[in-house]
């Protein structure tokens, strides 16, 4: 009888361990532009004025990797953070200011469904501040984002017309993600959007270089500069791989 109870206990322990949710590997990419440079002129030195609140991602950010514990994140515009693992006990994705996991999180999201995920952050399209950033969660595994492809992600508030190489033009609607094959080497790419008057504006006409064992991230986000009326959408791309 005791032997049967011991076997049953071991089986239950193994089953519980096997069903435990795995850790998630995440990284982050904040997209945007630096606010206008403001210089404070003193009697003996010059220095840049502080950025207005909400105009930049906060400094000293920490990602909660398990309840009460965090790892420095270091959010920088147009720069991918390193990949970090979040334990299932965290039950979500939370970023805190001030160098520690305390108080209310600056950013909070559900635990991603994907084992590997990229969180793309940008200013909210309505308020145009970083106080409550807009987010797009994208799978990072090779099956979802294969080598030899470009993934076009539109975080702006309007559609973008795209021509890659000699292919027909296609649209990437606001909020949409489009995956396209892209041959290795230099590939001519043209991107255009409609400005406030309804006229088409080219935001990029250049060659993008793809490698044989690479994949390309491509993002559109709402412009924040003085020329936003003429060029309402900005573009950022990054090749990864060999």
XYZ file of C-alpha atoms in Angstrom:
242
model
C 0.000 0.000 0.000
C 2.787 2.412 0.978
C 4.603 1.602 -2.267
C 1.522 2.485 -4.310
C 1.106 5.805 -2.456
C 4.761 6.668 -3.070
C 4.436 5.948 -6.810
C 1.224 7.995 -6.984
C 2.913 10.917 -5.194
C 5.883 10.844 -7.580
C 3.550 10.758 -10.594
C 1.572 13.749 -9.331
C 4.784 15.713 -8.703
C 6.085 14.957 -12.194
C 2.753 15.907 -13.790
C 2.617 19.204 -11.898
C 6.192 20.029 -12.962
C 5.525 19.049 -16.582
C 2.419 21.287 -16.751
C 4.155 24.353 -15.316
C 4.203 27.184 -17.849
C 7.639 27.806 -19.388
C 9.531 31.067 -19.036
C 9.102 33.651 -21.787
C 11.983 35.334 -23.593
C 11.233 38.971 -24.395
C 12.982 42.066 -25.686
C 11.837 45.595 -26.415
C 12.205 48.222 -29.138
C 11.140 51.829 -28.443
C 10.491 53.782 -31.648
C 10.437 57.539 -31.937
C 12.480 60.689 -32.294
C 14.411 62.887 -29.919
C 12.525 66.020 -28.824
C 13.890 69.375 -30.074
C 17.228 70.283 -28.537
C 16.926 72.958 -25.859
C 20.038 74.593 -24.544
C 20.383 76.395 -21.255
C 23.049 79.078 -21.480
C 24.695 79.900 -18.161
C 27.436 82.282 -17.234
C 30.198 79.677 -17.434
C 28.776 76.638 -19.230
C 26.150 75.355 -21.613
C 23.984 72.292 -21.116
C 20.918 70.701 -22.637
C 17.632 71.412 -20.890
C 15.560 68.591 -19.476
C 13.172 66.861 -21.858
C 9.494 67.650 -21.216
C 7.646 64.925 -19.313
C 6.366 62.204 -21.622
C 8.552 63.246 -24.560
C 11.008 60.365 -24.031
C 10.901 56.829 -22.594
C 11.812 56.977 -18.884
C 15.366 56.354 -17.710
C 16.374 53.754 -15.149
C 13.738 51.240 -16.254
C 13.546 47.725 -14.807
C 11.743 44.673 -16.207
C 10.074 42.462 -13.599
C 11.384 38.944 -14.260
C 9.670 37.324 -11.258
C 7.488 38.723 -8.440
C 9.385 41.500 -6.685
C 12.552 40.974 -8.735
C 13.725 42.897 -11.767
C 16.528 43.366 -14.295
C 17.714 46.731 -15.705
C 16.305 47.290 -19.174
C 17.835 50.477 -20.600
C 15.280 51.727 -23.137
C 16.843 53.713 -25.980
C 15.060 54.962 -29.083
C 15.493 52.743 -32.172
C 17.613 50.251 -30.200
C 16.661 46.669 -29.425
C 17.152 45.738 -25.795
C 18.865 42.492 -24.868
C 16.643 39.420 -24.535
C 15.461 38.643 -21.006
C 13.576 35.718 -19.501
C 10.415 36.260 -17.476
C 9.352 33.468 -15.129
C 5.707 32.335 -15.334
C 5.218 33.367 -11.713
C 5.422 37.009 -12.886
C 2.062 36.454 -14.687
C 2.653 39.420 -16.966
C 5.090 41.901 -18.474
C 5.746 44.947 -16.300
C 8.329 47.744 -16.604
C 9.082 50.028 -13.669
C 10.866 53.369 -13.322
C 13.373 54.292 -10.658
C 15.657 51.265 -10.854
C 13.520 48.821 -8.875
C 10.235 46.910 -8.910
C 8.131 49.189 -6.720
C 4.973 51.259 -6.992
C 2.891 51.330 -10.155
C 4.479 50.013 -13.386
C 5.148 52.470 -16.195
C 4.198 49.756 -18.696
C 2.049 46.686 -18.182
C 0.962 43.956 -20.592
C -0.281 40.395 -20.576
C 2.107 37.482 -20.582
C 2.820 36.909 -24.313
C 1.380 33.803 -25.938
C 4.654 33.329 -27.814
C 7.694 31.696 -26.225
C 9.848 34.446 -27.765
C 8.344 37.898 -28.232
C 9.341 41.389 -29.310
C 7.490 44.296 -27.713
C 7.548 47.320 -30.021
C 6.736 50.531 -28.131
C 5.991 54.020 -29.398
C 4.131 57.142 -28.377
C 0.378 56.824 -28.217
C -0.984 58.054 -31.573
C -3.711 60.120 -29.861
C -1.795 61.835 -27.037
C 1.677 61.640 -28.610
C 3.357 61.038 -25.241
C 5.281 58.167 -23.656
C 3.112 58.242 -20.524
C 1.027 55.314 -21.792
C 2.913 53.903 -24.778
C 1.318 52.072 -27.646
C 2.545 48.478 -28.043
C 2.689 45.787 -30.710
C 3.716 42.285 -29.608
C 5.413 40.213 -32.327
C 6.622 36.592 -32.355
C 10.392 36.194 -32.629
C 10.706 32.495 -33.518
C 12.037 31.615 -36.980
C 8.846 29.796 -37.935
C 6.766 32.950 -37.448
C 9.429 35.280 -38.848
C 11.529 33.212 -41.295
C 14.948 34.022 -42.685
C 14.861 35.721 -46.076
C 11.772 37.803 -45.249
C 10.974 41.389 -44.359
C 8.332 41.990 -41.696
C 6.522 45.307 -42.168
C 4.798 46.564 -39.026
C 2.608 49.665 -39.182
C 2.220 51.427 -35.823
C 1.181 54.720 -37.405
C -2.369 56.039 -37.844
C -2.511 55.701 -41.630
C -1.807 53.224 -44.419
C 1.514 53.003 -46.239
C 2.004 52.103 -49.923
C 5.006 49.811 -50.476
C 6.951 48.700 -53.558
C 9.744 46.121 -53.088
C 11.968 45.497 -56.105
C 9.925 44.994 -59.242
C 6.861 43.652 -57.406
C 3.446 45.293 -57.552
C 2.655 47.967 -54.984
C 0.750 46.830 -51.910
C -0.644 48.516 -48.822
C 0.204 48.029 -45.156
C -2.796 49.361 -43.254
C -2.581 51.083 -39.874
C -2.019 48.458 -37.191
C -1.256 45.741 -39.755
C 1.712 43.346 -39.975
C 2.758 42.073 -43.409
C 5.439 39.449 -44.094
C 7.121 39.380 -47.531
C 9.982 37.345 -49.041
C 13.043 39.429 -49.901
C 15.973 38.269 -51.995
C 19.544 38.692 -50.791
C 21.511 41.719 -51.916
C 20.481 45.310 -52.513
C 16.756 45.652 -53.152
C 15.125 48.947 -54.230
C 12.272 49.917 -51.917
C 9.799 52.788 -52.235
C 7.387 53.857 -49.484
C 4.680 56.512 -49.684
C 1.851 57.911 -47.538
C -0.848 60.546 -47.997
C -0.219 63.853 -46.235
C -2.836 66.127 -44.639
C -3.860 67.477 -48.065
C -4.370 63.998 -49.521
C -1.268 64.167 -51.721
C 1.088 61.172 -51.813
C 4.435 61.764 -50.131
C 7.453 59.506 -50.588
C 9.009 58.702 -47.211
C 11.703 56.390 -48.585
C 13.181 55.626 -51.994
C 16.390 53.732 -51.493
C 18.045 50.323 -51.533
C 17.743 48.050 -48.522
C 20.317 45.266 -48.135
C 19.204 41.752 -47.214
C 21.642 38.936 -46.350
C 21.257 35.281 -47.335
C 20.690 34.149 -43.757
C 19.072 37.294 -42.450
C 15.643 38.717 -41.798
C 14.612 42.357 -41.807
C 12.490 44.282 -39.333
C 10.666 47.251 -40.895
C 8.494 49.641 -38.906
C 6.274 52.642 -39.616
C 5.335 55.039 -36.821
C 3.692 58.446 -36.514
C 6.069 61.369 -37.086
C 6.809 63.719 -34.218
C 8.889 66.410 -35.889
C 7.992 69.867 -37.212
C 7.655 68.522 -40.767
C 5.040 65.933 -39.698
C 2.384 67.523 -41.920
C 4.555 66.928 -44.977
C 5.958 63.575 -43.821
C 3.387 62.154 -41.371
C 4.991 58.718 -41.060
C 8.559 57.725 -40.196
C 10.350 54.525 -41.190
C 12.914 52.418 -39.342
C 14.469 49.128 -40.466
C 16.964 46.695 -38.974
C 18.619 43.660 -40.537
C 19.367 40.741 -38.244
C 21.310 37.587 -39.024
C 24.378 36.838 -41.134
